[in-house]
Short mmCIF file of N, CA and C in Angstrom, two decimals:
data_model
loop_
_atom_site.label_atom_id
_atom_site.label_comp_id
_atom_site.label_asym_id
_atom_site.label_seq_id
_atom_site.Cartn_x
_atom_site.Cartn_y
_atom_site.Cartn_z
N MET A 867 27.31 55.83 11.19
CA MET A 867 27.77 54.51 10.57
C MET A 867 29.55 54.59 10.74
N LYS A 868 30.17 55.07 10.42
CA LYS A 868 31.41 54.94 11.03
C LYS A 868 31.51 55.08 12.12
N THR A 869 30.74 54.24 13.56
CA THR A 869 30.69 54.22 15.10
C THR A 869 30.90 52.56 14.72
N SER A 870 29.76 52.14 13.70
CA SER A 870 28.69 51.22 14.63
C SER A 870 30.55 50.41 13.43
N ILE A 871 31.12 50.40 12.50
CA ILE A 871 32.17 50.55 11.96
C ILE A 871 33.25 49.59 12.82
N GLN A 872 33.42 51.22 13.78
CA GLN A 872 34.49 50.48 14.53
C GLN A 872 34.33 49.29 16.05
N ARG A 873 32.90 49.72 16.46
CA ARG A 873 32.20 48.60 17.58
C ARG A 873 33.10 47.17 16.52
N LEU A 874 32.55 46.88 15.74
CA LEU A 874 33.35 46.00 15.08
C LEU A 874 34.64 45.45 14.80
N ALA A 875 35.19 45.64 14.26
CA ALA A 875 36.02 45.98 14.10
C ALA A 875 37.07 45.90 15.35
N VAL A 876 38.24 44.22 15.31
CA VAL A 876 39.18 44.27 16.21
C VAL A 876 40.30 44.91 15.73
N LEU A 877 40.57 46.71 16.52
CA LEU A 877 42.15 46.82 16.47
C LEU A 877 42.86 46.48 16.90
N PRO A 878 44.31 46.93 16.28
CA PRO A 878 46.11 46.50 17.11
C PRO A 878 45.69 46.68 18.42
N GLY A 879 46.05 45.78 19.55
CA GLY A 879 46.03 45.93 20.72
C GLY A 879 44.98 46.31 21.83
N GLN A 880 44.22 46.31 21.13
CA GLN A 880 42.66 46.49 21.53
C GLN A 880 42.07 44.78 22.13
N PRO A 881 41.61 45.09 23.68
CA PRO A 881 41.40 43.58 23.93
C PRO A 881 39.93 43.10 23.17
N THR A 882 39.95 42.14 22.79
CA THR A 882 39.26 40.99 22.35
C THR A 882 38.27 40.60 23.29
N THR A 883 36.96 40.97 22.92
CA THR A 883 35.72 40.38 23.46
C THR A 883 34.87 39.51 22.82
N HIS A 884 34.69 38.05 23.80
CA HIS A 884 34.49 36.59 23.76
C HIS A 884 32.59 36.90 23.34
N ARG A 885 32.47 36.39 21.85
CA ARG A 885 30.94 36.30 22.32
C ARG A 885 30.22 34.78 22.37
N HIS A 886 29.37 34.36 22.59
CA HIS A 886 28.88 33.38 22.88
C HIS A 886 28.48 32.55 20.81
N ALA A 887 29.04 31.59 20.61
CA ALA A 887 28.53 30.82 19.77
C ALA A 887 27.18 30.15 19.64
N SER A 888 26.64 30.73 19.00
CA SER A 888 25.28 29.39 19.02
C SER A 888 24.98 28.34 17.48
N GLY A 889 24.45 27.32 18.59
CA GLY A 889 24.04 26.22 17.51
C GLY A 889 24.68 25.37 18.33
N PHE A 890 25.01 23.85 18.04
CA PHE A 890 25.45 23.06 19.24
C PHE A 890 26.88 21.80 18.69
N THR A 891 27.18 21.91 19.62
CA THR A 891 28.92 20.64 19.90
C THR A 891 28.31 20.06 18.98
N LEU A 892 29.58 18.97 18.55
CA LEU A 892 30.14 17.62 18.27
C LEU A 892 29.20 16.32 19.02
N LEU A 893 29.72 17.21 20.13
CA LEU A 893 28.63 15.41 20.93
C LEU A 893 27.32 15.20 20.65
N GLU A 894 27.21 16.97 21.31
CA GLU A 894 25.34 17.19 20.86
C GLU A 894 24.82 16.29 19.64
N THR A 895 25.23 16.82 18.80
CA THR A 895 25.03 16.14 17.59
C THR A 895 25.12 14.91 17.55
N ILE A 896 26.19 14.22 18.16
CA ILE A 896 26.01 13.13 17.72
C ILE A 896 25.23 11.96 18.63
N VAL A 897 24.55 12.89 19.92
CA VAL A 897 24.12 12.24 20.82
C VAL A 897 22.66 11.90 20.61
N LEU A 898 22.40 13.06 19.92
CA LEU A 898 21.23 13.00 19.02
C LEU A 898 20.23 11.92 18.12
N VAL A 899 21.62 12.06 17.48
CA VAL A 899 21.35 11.08 15.96
C VAL A 899 21.38 9.98 16.52
N MET A 900 22.59 9.42 17.23
CA MET A 900 22.29 8.12 18.49
C MET A 900 20.89 7.87 18.66
N ALA A 901 19.84 9.15 19.30
CA ALA A 901 18.59 8.46 19.78
C ALA A 901 17.20 9.01 18.94
N ILE A 902 18.24 9.30 17.73
CA ILE A 902 17.26 9.24 16.67
C ILE A 902 17.72 7.94 15.63
N GLY A 903 18.63 7.09 15.59
CA GLY A 903 19.07 5.56 15.46
C GLY A 903 18.32 4.75 16.00
N ILE A 904 18.30 4.86 17.77
CA ILE A 904 17.24 4.28 18.05
C ILE A 904 16.26 3.74 18.73
N LEU A 905 15.22 5.16 18.56
CA LEU A 905 14.26 5.53 18.45
C LEU A 905 13.37 4.29 17.24
N PHE A 906 14.40 4.88 15.94
CA PHE A 906 14.25 4.63 14.39
C PHE A 906 14.14 2.66 14.64
N THR A 907 15.10 2.32 15.30
CA THR A 907 15.21 1.00 15.66
C THR A 907 13.87 -0.22 16.29
N ILE A 908 13.59 0.61 17.46
CA ILE A 908 12.54 0.44 18.27
C ILE A 908 11.15 0.71 17.10
N MET A 909 11.15 1.55 16.38
CA MET A 909 9.79 1.46 15.89
C MET A 909 9.62 0.40 14.13
N ALA A 910 11.37 0.59 13.50
CA ALA A 910 10.02 0.56 12.36
C ALA A 910 10.01 -1.58 12.56
N PRO A 911 10.55 -2.91 13.08
CA PRO A 911 9.47 -3.65 13.46
C PRO A 911 7.38 -3.30 13.46
N GLY A 912 8.04 -2.65 13.68
CA GLY A 912 5.72 -2.19 13.91
C GLY A 912 6.08 -1.66 12.91
N TRP A 913 6.61 -1.06 12.33
CA TRP A 913 6.14 -0.20 10.79
C TRP A 913 5.99 -0.82 10.33
N ASN A 914 6.92 -1.49 10.37
CA ASN A 914 6.23 -3.00 9.22
C ASN A 914 5.18 -3.31 8.59
N ALA A 915 4.62 -4.45 10.21
CA ALA A 915 4.07 -5.19 10.79
C ALA A 915 2.68 -4.32 9.60
N PHE A 916 2.73 -2.56 10.15
CA PHE A 916 1.29 -1.64 10.19
C PHE A 916 0.91 -1.54 9.02
N MET A 917 2.50 -1.85 8.24
CA MET A 917 2.07 -1.45 6.97
C MET A 917 1.46 -2.85 6.15
N THR A 918 2.25 -3.75 6.15
CA THR A 918 1.72 -4.53 5.48
C THR A 918 -0.18 -5.34 6.08
N THR A 919 -0.17 -5.73 7.42
CA THR A 919 -1.49 -4.96 7.61
C THR A 919 -2.72 -3.89 6.73
N PHE A 920 -1.96 -2.59 6.65
CA PHE A 920 -2.30 -1.93 5.73
C PHE A 920 -2.51 -2.05 3.80
N ARG A 921 -1.35 -2.96 3.68
CA ARG A 921 -1.28 -3.33 2.65
C ARG A 921 -2.89 -4.58 2.15
N LEU A 922 -2.87 -5.24 3.57
CA LEU A 922 -3.91 -6.45 3.65
C LEU A 922 -5.04 -6.58 3.03
N SER A 923 -5.64 -4.80 3.77
CA SER A 923 -6.90 -4.86 4.34
C SER A 923 -6.95 -3.85 2.60
N GLN A 924 -6.01 -2.52 2.37
CA GLN A 924 -6.11 -2.70 1.01
C GLN A 924 -6.98 -3.63 -0.23
N ALA A 925 -5.94 -4.47 -0.22
CA ALA A 925 -6.10 -6.13 -1.06
C ALA A 925 -7.52 -6.73 -0.98
N GLN A 926 -8.48 -6.34 0.40
CA GLN A 926 -8.87 -7.35 0.78
C GLN A 926 -10.29 -6.24 0.44
N THR A 927 -10.53 -4.80 0.61
CA THR A 927 -11.00 -3.38 -0.29
C THR A 927 -10.84 -4.15 -1.95
N THR A 928 -10.32 -3.73 -1.79
CA THR A 928 -10.06 -4.41 -3.85
C THR A 928 -10.83 -5.72 -4.55
N VAL A 929 -11.05 -6.61 -3.28
CA VAL A 929 -11.13 -7.50 -4.36
C VAL A 929 -12.93 -8.12 -3.98
N LEU A 930 -13.27 -6.79 -2.38
CA LEU A 930 -14.52 -7.23 -2.26
C LEU A 930 -15.44 -6.09 -3.16
N GLN A 931 -14.68 -4.98 -3.86
CA GLN A 931 -15.05 -4.36 -4.19
C GLN A 931 -15.22 -4.39 -6.29
N ALA A 932 -14.35 -5.69 -6.59
CA ALA A 932 -14.06 -5.89 -8.08
C ALA A 932 -16.09 -7.18 -8.03
N MET A 933 -16.05 -8.50 -6.89
CA MET A 933 -17.15 -8.37 -6.25
C MET A 933 -18.07 -7.74 -6.31
N ARG A 934 -18.72 -6.53 -5.89
CA ARG A 934 -19.79 -5.35 -5.67
C ARG A 934 -20.09 -5.28 -7.68
N ASP A 935 -18.72 -4.46 -8.35
CA ASP A 935 -18.62 -3.94 -8.41
C ASP A 935 -19.38 -5.48 -10.26
N ALA A 936 -19.34 -6.40 -9.96
CA ALA A 936 -19.42 -7.43 -11.11
C ALA A 936 -20.74 -8.03 -10.91
N GLN A 937 -21.10 -7.83 -9.65
CA GLN A 937 -22.58 -8.34 -8.65
C GLN A 937 -23.71 -7.41 -9.51
N GLY A 938 -22.85 -5.86 -9.20
CA GLY A 938 -24.36 -5.03 -9.96
C GLY A 938 -24.27 -4.85 -11.24
N ASN A 939 -22.58 -5.15 -11.73
CA ASN A 939 -23.18 -5.29 -13.53
C ASN A 939 -23.36 -5.90 -14.74
N ALA A 940 -23.47 -7.74 -13.50
CA ALA A 940 -24.73 -8.22 -13.89
C ALA A 940 -26.17 -8.20 -13.86
N ARG A 941 -27.06 -7.40 -12.08
CA ARG A 941 -27.88 -7.02 -12.07
C ARG A 941 -28.67 -5.96 -13.52
N ARG A 942 -26.85 -4.71 -13.42
CA ARG A 942 -27.53 -3.34 -14.32
C ARG A 942 -27.85 -3.98 -16.07
N ASN A 943 -27.49 -5.44 -17.00
CA ASN A 943 -27.52 -5.46 -17.14
C ASN A 943 -28.37 -7.23 -18.02
N HIS A 944 -28.21 -7.06 -16.71
CA HIS A 944 -29.38 -8.49 -16.98
C HIS A 944 -28.53 -9.99 -17.65
N LEU A 945 -26.70 -9.84 -17.42
CA LEU A 945 -26.68 -10.66 -17.56
C LEU A 945 -25.69 -10.51 -17.06
N SER A 946 -25.28 -12.79 -17.16
CA SER A 946 -23.96 -13.11 -16.12
C SER A 946 -22.29 -12.81 -16.17
N TRP A 947 -22.60 -11.79 -14.81
CA TRP A 947 -21.27 -10.85 -14.55
C TRP A 947 -20.29 -12.28 -13.54
N GLN A 948 -18.46 -11.97 -14.22
CA GLN A 948 -18.01 -12.47 -13.35
C GLN A 948 -17.17 -11.55 -12.14
N ALA A 949 -16.41 -12.03 -11.58
CA ALA A 949 -14.42 -11.34 -10.62
C ALA A 949 -14.28 -12.58 -10.38
N SER A 950 -13.10 -12.35 -11.72
CA SER A 950 -11.78 -13.29 -11.10
C SER A 950 -10.55 -12.98 -11.01
N PHE A 951 -9.22 -13.61 -10.17
CA PHE A 951 -8.70 -13.64 -9.74
C PHE A 951 -7.66 -14.86 -10.36
N ARG A 952 -6.15 -14.06 -10.24
CA ARG A 952 -5.32 -15.10 -10.60
C ARG A 952 -4.04 -14.55 -9.86
N GLU A 953 -2.48 -16.04 -9.70
CA GLU A 953 -1.32 -15.03 -9.28
C GLU A 953 -0.46 -14.99 -11.21
N LEU A 954 -0.44 -14.32 -11.19
CA LEU A 954 0.06 -14.56 -12.59
C LEU A 954 2.00 -13.80 -11.96
N ASN A 955 2.97 -14.07 -12.28
CA ASN A 955 4.73 -13.63 -12.47
C ASN A 955 4.31 -13.23 -11.08
N GLY A 956 3.73 -13.94 -10.22
CA GLY A 956 4.30 -12.92 -8.57
C GLY A 956 3.30 -11.87 -7.70
N SER A 957 2.49 -11.55 -8.57
CA SER A 957 1.71 -10.46 -8.46
C SER A 957 -0.05 -10.97 -8.41
N ILE A 958 -0.29 -11.06 -7.49
CA ILE A 958 -2.02 -10.90 -7.97
C ILE A 958 -3.02 -10.11 -8.25
N GLN A 959 -3.35 -10.50 -9.49
CA GLN A 959 -4.35 -9.49 -10.62
C GLN A 959 -5.92 -10.03 -10.48
N TRP A 960 -6.76 -8.86 -10.93
CA TRP A 960 -8.45 -9.07 -10.69
C TRP A 960 -8.62 -8.45 -12.31
N ALA A 961 -9.93 -9.38 -12.55
CA ALA A 961 -10.42 -8.78 -13.68
C ALA A 961 -12.26 -8.56 -13.67
N ILE A 962 -13.01 -7.64 -14.51
CA ILE A 962 -14.22 -8.59 -13.88
C ILE A 962 -14.43 -8.10 -15.39
N HIS A 963 -15.50 -9.13 -15.78
CA HIS A 963 -16.50 -9.04 -17.24
C HIS A 963 -17.52 -9.84 -17.05
N PRO A 964 -18.32 -10.15 -18.39
CA PRO A 964 -19.27 -10.35 -18.94
C PRO A 964 -18.47 -12.56 -18.59
N SER A 965 -19.32 -13.23 -17.79
CA SER A 965 -18.98 -14.78 -18.16
C SER A 965 -18.88 -15.41 -19.38
N SER A 966 -19.79 -14.71 -20.75
CA SER A 966 -19.43 -15.28 -21.82
C SER A 966 -18.31 -15.22 -22.20
N GLN A 967 -17.21 -14.27 -21.36
CA GLN A 967 -15.65 -13.47 -21.95
C GLN A 967 -14.70 -14.47 -21.28
N SER A 968 -14.30 -15.28 -22.21
CA SER A 968 -13.44 -15.57 -21.39
C SER A 968 -12.15 -14.74 -21.02
N PRO A 969 -11.47 -15.27 -19.47
CA PRO A 969 -10.52 -14.62 -18.49
C PRO A 969 -9.34 -14.01 -19.47
N LEU A 970 -8.86 -14.87 -19.49
CA LEU A 970 -8.05 -14.18 -20.53
C LEU A 970 -7.71 -13.24 -21.66
N THR A 971 -8.93 -13.33 -22.08
CA THR A 971 -9.04 -10.95 -23.07
C THR A 971 -9.34 -10.41 -21.96
N THR A 972 -9.42 -10.67 -21.78
CA THR A 972 -9.91 -9.65 -20.37
C THR A 972 -8.66 -8.73 -19.18
N HIS A 973 -9.29 -7.30 -19.16
CA HIS A 973 -7.97 -7.14 -19.04
C HIS A 973 -7.87 -7.05 -17.34
N TRP A 974 -7.21 -7.09 -17.10
CA TRP A 974 -6.57 -7.43 -15.87
C TRP A 974 -5.58 -6.11 -15.16
N ASN A 975 -6.34 -6.18 -13.69
CA ASN A 975 -5.21 -4.79 -12.81
C ASN A 975 -5.09 -5.84 -11.95
N ASN A 976 -3.66 -4.89 -11.88
CA ASN A 976 -2.22 -5.43 -10.64
C ASN A 976 -3.41 -5.86 -8.95
N LEU A 977 -3.26 -6.14 -7.74
CA LEU A 977 -3.41 -5.98 -6.48
C LEU A 977 -2.64 -5.52 -6.24
N GLY A 978 -0.97 -6.06 -6.56
CA GLY A 978 0.26 -6.29 -6.08
C GLY A 978 0.76 -6.96 -5.52
N SER A 979 2.23 -7.47 -5.74
CA SER A 979 3.30 -8.30 -5.61
C SER A 979 3.52 -8.57 -3.67
N GLU A 980 2.73 -7.70 -2.83
CA GLU A 980 3.50 -7.92 -1.73
C GLU A 980 2.12 -8.49 -1.14
N ILE A 981 1.18 -8.94 -2.16
CA ILE A 981 0.21 -10.16 -1.44
C ILE A 981 -0.22 -10.74 -2.33
N GLN A 982 -0.37 -12.51 -1.28
CA GLN A 982 -0.60 -14.31 -2.23
C GLN A 982 -1.52 -14.28 -1.87
N ILE A 983 -2.40 -15.44 -2.75
CA ILE A 983 -3.56 -16.31 -1.92
C ILE A 983 -3.25 -17.25 -1.58
N ASP A 984 -3.58 -16.64 -0.34
CA ASP A 984 -3.47 -18.03 0.16
C ASP A 984 -4.46 -20.11 0.18
N PRO A 985 -3.03 -20.71 0.63
CA PRO A 985 -3.71 -22.09 -0.07
C PRO A 985 -5.29 -22.39 0.72
N GLU A 986 -6.09 -21.80 1.45
CA GLU A 986 -7.02 -21.79 2.22
C GLU A 986 -7.97 -21.40 1.22
N THR A 987 -7.18 -20.70 0.37
CA THR A 987 -8.26 -20.67 -0.79
C THR A 987 -10.24 -21.59 -1.01
N SER A 988 -10.84 -21.09 -0.96
CA SER A 988 -12.41 -22.36 -1.24
C SER A 988 -12.86 -21.99 -2.47
N LEU A 989 -12.34 -21.02 -3.12
CA LEU A 989 -13.00 -20.34 -4.69
C LEU A 989 -13.30 -21.41 -5.36
N GLN A 990 -13.94 -21.34 -6.17
CA GLN A 990 -14.13 -22.03 -7.63
C GLN A 990 -12.25 -21.53 -8.35
N ALA A 991 -11.76 -22.72 -8.71
CA ALA A 991 -10.68 -22.23 -9.78
C ALA A 991 -10.80 -22.80 -10.95
N THR A 992 -10.64 -22.74 -12.18
CA THR A 992 -10.10 -23.01 -13.60
C THR A 992 -9.03 -22.99 -14.13
N GLY A 993 -8.08 -23.56 -14.41
CA GLY A 993 -6.48 -22.71 -15.42
C GLY A 993 -5.92 -22.11 -14.40
N GLY A 994 -5.99 -22.22 -12.53
CA GLY A 994 -5.29 -21.10 -12.36
C GLY A 994 -6.13 -19.85 -11.70
N ILE A 995 -6.91 -19.54 -12.38
CA ILE A 995 -8.49 -18.11 -12.17
C ILE A 995 -8.97 -18.39 -11.17
N TYR A 996 -9.22 -18.21 -10.01
CA TYR A 996 -10.60 -18.15 -9.09
C TYR A 996 -11.10 -17.33 -9.81
N ARG A 997 -12.99 -17.72 -9.82
CA ARG A 997 -13.67 -17.21 -10.13
C ARG A 997 -14.92 -16.96 -8.49
N VAL A 998 -15.42 -15.85 -9.14
CA VAL A 998 -16.46 -15.69 -8.79
C VAL A 998 -17.76 -15.09 -9.77
N ARG A 999 -18.84 -16.44 -9.63
CA ARG A 999 -20.31 -15.92 -11.46
C ARG A 999 -21.78 -14.75 -10.60
N PHE A 1000 -21.48 -14.55 -11.37
CA PHE A 1000 -23.42 -13.74 -10.47
C PHE A 1000 -23.85 -14.23 -11.87
N ASP A 1001 -25.25 -14.26 -11.76
CA ASP A 1001 -25.87 -14.27 -12.39
C ASP A 1001 -27.36 -13.32 -13.06
N ASP A 1002 -28.31 -13.20 -14.64
CA ASP A 1002 -28.64 -12.46 -14.86
C ASP A 1002 -29.21 -11.46 -13.43
N GLN A 1003 -29.41 -11.37 -11.91
CA GLN A 1003 -30.24 -10.93 -11.68
C GLN A 1003 -29.00 -10.67 -10.36
N GLY A 1004 -28.14 -10.48 -10.32
CA GLY A 1004 -26.97 -10.49 -9.12
C GLY A 1004 -27.21 -11.45 -8.08
N ASN A 1005 -27.52 -12.51 -8.27
CA ASN A 1005 -27.48 -14.03 -8.03
C ASN A 1005 -25.83 -14.35 -7.73
N VAL A 1006 -25.44 -14.87 -6.70
CA VAL A 1006 -24.22 -16.13 -6.84
C VAL A 1006 -24.88 -17.06 -7.52
N SER A 1007 -24.15 -17.73 -8.61
CA SER A 1007 -24.26 -18.90 -9.77
C SER A 1007 -22.93 -19.59 -9.27
N GLY A 1008 -23.46 -20.74 -8.90
CA GLY A 1008 -22.26 -22.00 -8.28
C GLY A 1008 -22.22 -21.89 -6.99
N GLN A 1009 -20.70 -22.44 -6.67
CA GLN A 1009 -20.76 -22.74 -5.32
C GLN A 1009 -19.85 -21.05 -4.73
N LEU A 1010 -20.02 -20.55 -3.67
CA LEU A 1010 -19.57 -19.35 -3.26
C LEU A 1010 -18.52 -19.51 -2.27
N GLY A 1011 -17.31 -19.86 -2.66
CA GLY A 1011 -16.58 -19.78 -1.51
C GLY A 1011 -15.47 -18.28 -0.79
N ARG A 1012 -14.20 -18.55 -0.64
CA ARG A 1012 -13.71 -18.17 0.15
C ARG A 1012 -12.47 -17.43 -0.15
N LEU A 1013 -12.23 -16.53 -0.81
CA LEU A 1013 -10.22 -15.71 -1.32
C LEU A 1013 -10.02 -15.44 0.27
N THR A 1014 -8.90 -15.59 0.58
CA THR A 1014 -7.69 -15.80 0.81
C THR A 1014 -6.41 -14.82 1.04
N LEU A 1015 -6.36 -14.28 1.33
CA LEU A 1015 -5.42 -13.13 1.22
C LEU A 1015 -4.49 -13.22 2.27
N ALA A 1016 -3.48 -12.82 2.07
CA ALA A 1016 -2.09 -12.85 3.07
C ALA A 1016 -0.81 -12.36 2.58
N SER A 1017 0.56 -11.77 3.06
CA SER A 1017 1.38 -11.51 3.08
C SER A 1017 1.78 -12.31 2.16
N ARG A 1018 3.62 -11.79 1.52
CA ARG A 1018 4.31 -12.65 1.53
C ARG A 1018 5.23 -12.89 2.65
N SER A 1019 5.25 -11.26 3.27
CA SER A 1019 6.52 -11.57 3.99
C SER A 1019 6.08 -12.21 5.52
N GLY A 1020 5.24 -12.91 5.46
CA GLY A 1020 4.91 -13.20 6.10
C GLY A 1020 3.68 -12.66 7.23
#
């Protein structure tokens, strides 16, 4: 044990041996940070476009599922059901409920504040609420239109 301590200790008058330090220099670290920053700058617009497309796809899937749920409930319960959609306080909302029930008294689910209803939408709207109604056998009752969604960010 004594010999290992003497090897590590630097005694006065003895020459010191230089050990190579491991790690990165400041210059290498700065170059690395700059390279990562440049890559991020190149990737950021593509990532934003990907996320916008992903959010729109999720919203479309949710809208389609709401319509299918309303249609399934109409078939199962032998009652007229509808899927309703509205824009409230900058957020799109959806609900499914019996057609005899007022959409204003039903539970609304948020679709997201990044999505908006596009003016090309041709679904029937009453009082700012777009709807798809299904009869007691699950068939579309009335005119079937199109609900067009768009991103708020462009």
